[in-house]
GROMACS .gro file of C-alpha atoms in nm:
model
  231
    1UNK     CA    1   0.565   1.154  -1.959
    2UNK     CA    2   0.464   1.254  -1.608
    3UNK     CA    3   0.705   1.188  -1.323
    4UNK     CA    4   0.634   0.857  -1.154
    5UNK     CA    5   0.629   0.807  -0.778
    6UNK     CA    6   0.663   0.462  -0.621
    7UNK     CA    7   0.505   0.374  -0.287
    8UNK     CA    8   0.401   0.067  -0.093
    9UNK     CA    9   0.045  -0.046  -0.035
   10UNK     CA   10  -0.077  -0.224   0.274
   11UNK     CA   11  -0.287  -0.537   0.232
   12UNK     CA   12  -0.597  -0.330   0.306
   13UNK     CA   13  -0.500  -0.063   0.052
   14UNK     CA   14  -0.434  -0.332  -0.210
   15UNK     CA   15  -0.781  -0.474  -0.156
   16UNK     CA   16  -0.935  -0.128  -0.182
   17UNK     CA   17  -0.755  -0.066  -0.512
   18UNK     CA   18  -0.837  -0.403  -0.670
   19UNK     CA   19  -1.054  -0.250  -0.943
   20UNK     CA   20  -0.779  -0.006  -1.042
   21UNK     CA   21  -0.525  -0.290  -1.037
   22UNK     CA   22  -0.748  -0.494  -1.268
   23UNK     CA   23  -0.779  -0.197  -1.507
   24UNK     CA   24  -0.402  -0.165  -1.529
   25UNK     CA   25  -0.364  -0.541  -1.575
   26UNK     CA   26  -0.607  -0.554  -1.868
   27UNK     CA   27  -0.449  -0.252  -2.035
   28UNK     CA   28  -0.094  -0.375  -1.977
   29UNK     CA   29  -0.161  -0.718  -2.122
   30UNK     CA   30  -0.425  -0.638  -2.381
   31UNK     CA   31  -0.392  -0.825  -2.707
   32UNK     CA   32  -0.328  -0.670  -3.047
   33UNK     CA   33  -0.631  -0.455  -3.146
   34UNK     CA   34  -0.872  -0.653  -3.358
   35UNK     CA   35  -0.777  -0.986  -3.202
   36UNK     CA   36  -0.995  -0.961  -2.896
   37UNK     CA   37  -1.351  -0.879  -2.810
   38UNK     CA   38  -1.494  -0.676  -2.525
   39UNK     CA   39  -1.620  -1.002  -2.375
   40UNK     CA   40  -1.269  -1.148  -2.376
   41UNK     CA   41  -1.129  -0.840  -2.202
   42UNK     CA   42  -1.399  -0.866  -1.938
   43UNK     CA   43  -1.325  -1.237  -1.886
   44UNK     CA   44  -0.957  -1.160  -1.845
   45UNK     CA   45  -1.043  -0.889  -1.596
   46UNK     CA   46  -1.270  -1.114  -1.390
   47UNK     CA   47  -1.016  -1.395  -1.388
   48UNK     CA   48  -0.751  -1.154  -1.264
   49UNK     CA   49  -0.979  -1.021  -0.990
   50UNK     CA   50  -1.050  -1.374  -0.867
   51UNK     CA   51  -0.681  -1.460  -0.858
   52UNK     CA   52  -0.587  -1.130  -0.696
   53UNK     CA   53  -0.849  -1.176  -0.423
   54UNK     CA   54  -0.675  -1.502  -0.327
   55UNK     CA   55  -0.322  -1.366  -0.362
   56UNK     CA   56  -0.377  -1.063  -0.140
   57UNK     CA   57  -0.464  -1.297   0.149
   58UNK     CA   58  -0.149  -1.509   0.118
   59UNK     CA   59   0.127  -1.498   0.381
   60UNK     CA   60   0.394  -1.242   0.315
   61UNK     CA   61   0.185  -1.048   0.061
   62UNK     CA   62   0.343  -0.718  -0.037
   63UNK     CA   63   0.265  -0.466  -0.312
   64UNK     CA   64   0.401  -0.146  -0.464
   65UNK     CA   65   0.239   0.101  -0.702
   66UNK     CA   66   0.388   0.357  -0.937
   67UNK     CA   67   0.169   0.662  -0.992
   68UNK     CA   68   0.201   0.926  -1.263
   69UNK     CA   69  -0.025   1.226  -1.291
   70UNK     CA   70  -0.225   1.112  -0.986
   71UNK     CA   71  -0.317   0.789  -1.164
   72UNK     CA   72  -0.173   0.438  -1.122
   73UNK     CA   73   0.082   0.363  -1.393
   74UNK     CA   74   0.214   0.027  -1.276
   75UNK     CA   75   0.187  -0.233  -1.001
   76UNK     CA   76   0.405  -0.514  -0.869
   77UNK     CA   77   0.318  -0.759  -0.595
   78UNK     CA   78   0.412  -1.095  -0.455
   79UNK     CA   79   0.396  -1.327  -0.158
   80UNK     CA   80   0.579  -1.613   0.012
   81UNK     CA   81   0.527  -1.949  -0.158
   82UNK     CA   82   0.331  -2.215   0.028
   83UNK     CA   83   0.565  -2.388   0.272
   84UNK     CA   84   0.398  -2.721   0.198
   85UNK     CA   85   0.436  -2.674  -0.178
   86UNK     CA   86   0.663  -2.876  -0.405
   87UNK     CA   87   0.699  -2.623  -0.686
   88UNK     CA   88   1.053  -2.726  -0.780
   89UNK     CA   89   0.959  -3.087  -0.860
   90UNK     CA   90   0.812  -2.998  -1.198
   91UNK     CA   91   1.143  -2.861  -1.322
   92UNK     CA   92   1.421  -3.035  -1.508
   93UNK     CA   93   1.789  -2.967  -1.465
   94UNK     CA   94   1.995  -2.853  -1.169
   95UNK     CA   95   1.945  -2.552  -0.945
   96UNK     CA   96   2.239  -2.313  -1.005
   97UNK     CA   97   2.302  -2.261  -0.633
   98UNK     CA   98   2.435  -2.488  -0.361
   99UNK     CA   99   2.107  -2.458  -0.177
  100UNK     CA  100   1.837  -2.697  -0.072
  101UNK     CA  101   1.527  -2.562  -0.249
  102UNK     CA  102   1.299  -2.783  -0.042
  103UNK     CA  103   1.443  -2.647   0.283
  104UNK     CA  104   1.411  -2.288   0.161
  105UNK     CA  105   1.047  -2.344   0.071
  106UNK     CA  106   0.961  -2.517   0.399
  107UNK     CA  107   1.124  -2.236   0.596
  108UNK     CA  108   0.931  -1.968   0.407
  109UNK     CA  109   1.237  -1.835   0.227
  110UNK     CA  110   1.098  -1.830  -0.129
  111UNK     CA  111   0.917  -1.515  -0.239
  112UNK     CA  112   0.707  -1.525  -0.557
  113UNK     CA  113   0.681  -1.228  -0.791
  114UNK     CA  114   0.313  -1.278  -0.868
  115UNK     CA  115   0.226  -0.964  -1.062
  116UNK     CA  116   0.410  -0.700  -1.263
  117UNK     CA  117   0.213  -0.469  -1.492
  118UNK     CA  118   0.315  -0.140  -1.650
  119UNK     CA  119   0.092   0.072  -1.872
  120UNK     CA  120   0.231   0.112  -2.227
  121UNK     CA  121   0.279   0.488  -2.184
  122UNK     CA  122   0.517   0.430  -1.893
  123UNK     CA  123   0.737   0.157  -2.038
  124UNK     CA  124   1.106   0.184  -2.125
  125UNK     CA  125   1.159   0.434  -1.849
  126UNK     CA  126   1.283   0.205  -1.573
  127UNK     CA  127   0.948   0.187  -1.394
  128UNK     CA  128   0.940  -0.193  -1.382
  129UNK     CA  129   1.294  -0.202  -1.245
  130UNK     CA  130   1.208   0.045  -0.970
  131UNK     CA  131   0.895  -0.148  -0.877
  132UNK     CA  132   1.069  -0.483  -0.849
  133UNK     CA  133   1.358  -0.335  -0.650
  134UNK     CA  134   1.119  -0.173  -0.403
  135UNK     CA  135   0.912  -0.489  -0.375
  136UNK     CA  136   1.211  -0.710  -0.294
  137UNK     CA  137   1.409  -0.474  -0.075
  138UNK     CA  138   1.199  -0.545   0.234
  139UNK     CA  139   1.154  -0.923   0.206
  140UNK     CA  140   1.353  -1.159   0.427
  141UNK     CA  141   1.336  -1.434   0.163
  142UNK     CA  142   1.652  -1.588   0.022
  143UNK     CA  143   1.510  -1.658  -0.322
  144UNK     CA  144   1.257  -1.496  -0.556
  145UNK     CA  145   1.081  -1.689  -0.832
  146UNK     CA  146   0.833  -1.620  -1.112
  147UNK     CA  147   0.674  -1.804  -1.405
  148UNK     CA  148   0.679  -1.629  -1.744
  149UNK     CA  149   0.615  -1.684  -2.113
  150UNK     CA  150   0.946  -1.773  -2.282
  151UNK     CA  151   0.824  -1.598  -2.598
  152UNK     CA  152   0.795  -1.267  -2.414
  153UNK     CA  153   1.133  -1.125  -2.514
  154UNK     CA  154   1.083  -0.802  -2.320
  155UNK     CA  155   1.010  -0.987  -1.995
  156UNK     CA  156   1.296  -1.232  -2.043
  157UNK     CA  157   1.535  -0.949  -2.125
  158UNK     CA  158   1.429  -0.758  -1.814
  159UNK     CA  159   1.478  -1.060  -1.590
  160UNK     CA  160   1.826  -1.118  -1.729
  161UNK     CA  161   1.917  -0.754  -1.672
  162UNK     CA  162   1.798  -0.786  -1.311
  163UNK     CA  163   2.028  -1.082  -1.249
  164UNK     CA  164   1.764  -1.355  -1.267
  165UNK     CA  165   1.838  -1.707  -1.394
  166UNK     CA  166   1.614  -1.945  -1.585
  167UNK     CA  167   1.566  -2.255  -1.371
  168UNK     CA  168   1.380  -2.459  -1.630
  169UNK     CA  169   1.046  -2.527  -1.792
  170UNK     CA  170   0.729  -2.683  -1.657
  171UNK     CA  171   0.451  -2.855  -1.843
  172UNK     CA  172   0.081  -2.759  -1.814
  173UNK     CA  173  -0.153  -3.004  -1.634
  174UNK     CA  174  -0.217  -3.323  -1.827
  175UNK     CA  175   0.106  -3.319  -2.026
  176UNK     CA  176   0.395  -3.561  -1.988
  177UNK     CA  177   0.767  -3.525  -1.958
  178UNK     CA  178   1.066  -3.758  -1.950
  179UNK     CA  179   1.290  -3.498  -1.787
  180UNK     CA  180   1.439  -3.566  -1.442
  181UNK     CA  181   1.324  -3.351  -1.149
  182UNK     CA  182   1.526  -3.049  -1.047
  183UNK     CA  183   1.775  -3.107  -0.769
  184UNK     CA  184   2.005  -2.896  -0.561
  185UNK     CA  185   2.366  -2.935  -0.665
  186UNK     CA  186   2.450  -3.090  -0.328
  187UNK     CA  187   2.131  -3.285  -0.268
  188UNK     CA  188   2.008  -3.625  -0.395
  189UNK     CA  189   1.731  -3.635  -0.660
  190UNK     CA  190   1.378  -3.583  -0.531
  191UNK     CA  191   1.068  -3.755  -0.666
  192UNK     CA  192   0.722  -3.603  -0.638
  193UNK     CA  193   0.477  -3.778  -0.409
  194UNK     CA  194   0.198  -3.742  -0.665
  195UNK     CA  195   0.385  -3.809  -0.988
  196UNK     CA  196   0.707  -3.984  -1.078
  197UNK     CA  197   0.961  -3.842  -1.319
  198UNK     CA  198   1.072  -4.190  -1.415
  199UNK     CA  199   0.929  -4.368  -1.718
  200UNK     CA  200   0.615  -4.574  -1.663
  201UNK     CA  201   0.618  -4.951  -1.700
  202UNK     CA  202   0.489  -4.924  -2.058
  203UNK     CA  203   0.779  -4.699  -2.153
  204UNK     CA  204   0.584  -4.373  -2.161
  205UNK     CA  205   0.678  -4.071  -1.955
  206UNK     CA  206   0.493  -4.014  -1.630
  207UNK     CA  207   0.284  -3.702  -1.572
  208UNK     CA  208   0.479  -3.414  -1.423
  209UNK     CA  209   0.300  -3.215  -1.150
  210UNK     CA  210   0.223  -2.854  -1.239
  211UNK     CA  211   0.402  -2.584  -1.047
  212UNK     CA  212   0.248  -2.353  -0.788
  213UNK     CA  213   0.472  -2.062  -0.884
  214UNK     CA  214   0.238  -1.780  -0.993
  215UNK     CA  215   0.216  -1.639  -1.343
  216UNK     CA  216   0.359  -1.300  -1.434
  217UNK     CA  217   0.194  -1.161  -1.746
  218UNK     CA  218   0.012  -1.373  -1.999
  219UNK     CA  219   0.080  -1.627  -2.271
  220UNK     CA  220   0.224  -1.978  -2.251
  221UNK     CA  221   0.388  -1.938  -1.914
  222UNK     CA  222   0.608  -2.245  -1.892
  223UNK     CA  223   0.944  -2.108  -1.777
  224UNK     CA  224   1.046  -2.045  -1.416
  225UNK     CA  225   1.304  -1.776  -1.346
  226UNK     CA  226   1.464  -1.703  -1.012
  227UNK     CA  227   1.722  -1.493  -0.833
  228UNK     CA  228   1.913  -1.530  -0.509
  229UNK     CA  229   1.839  -1.245  -0.269
  230UNK     CA  230   2.109  -1.326  -0.014
  231UNK     CA  231   2.465  -1.447  -0.048
   0.00000   0.00000   0.00000
């Protein structure tokens, strides 16, 4: 395996490398051979490019690339979550920190890990760890969050090893939940302005709003993981 070098990309450089980023994404998350068609791969690629074009323009966007043999081997990027967002309201349970998640979001203190992709040939060598460390070392955010597939054992294992904590699960749009909203341990319960967590008058559960936390990887991405970046 060729030695890998990690460096940062400016917003302009990230835009210029979007095609290369898409290539790495498709290869990193390709399905088992025989279970996908060329058309499906192209759809995945186009969907990623559309999402990436929006992400690269978001406030606080930052990106790092790992190169091996003069070719990109892995990428990681993220941005500050929308200050007007209510991403935590779709969660159940209690935030494991004595912090006000709403206040952190409003003050621009929540950084989202939006993309992490490593080519198969460069896995199990600490590349992902180096990328994430370099991505987060420069942010002023107090919290980092990401949405992942709970069935992805490798991703979950990596997050645990990096000191991340599972905050809870969210339901896709159109589904229902009877779980209470997430609250800070020292704050009163919060109720979403566009959907209540309480049961409806007919006894059924109300619709839970979908989260704005970006997806890392592929699959049924229902779990949100997070890590405190400051003490």
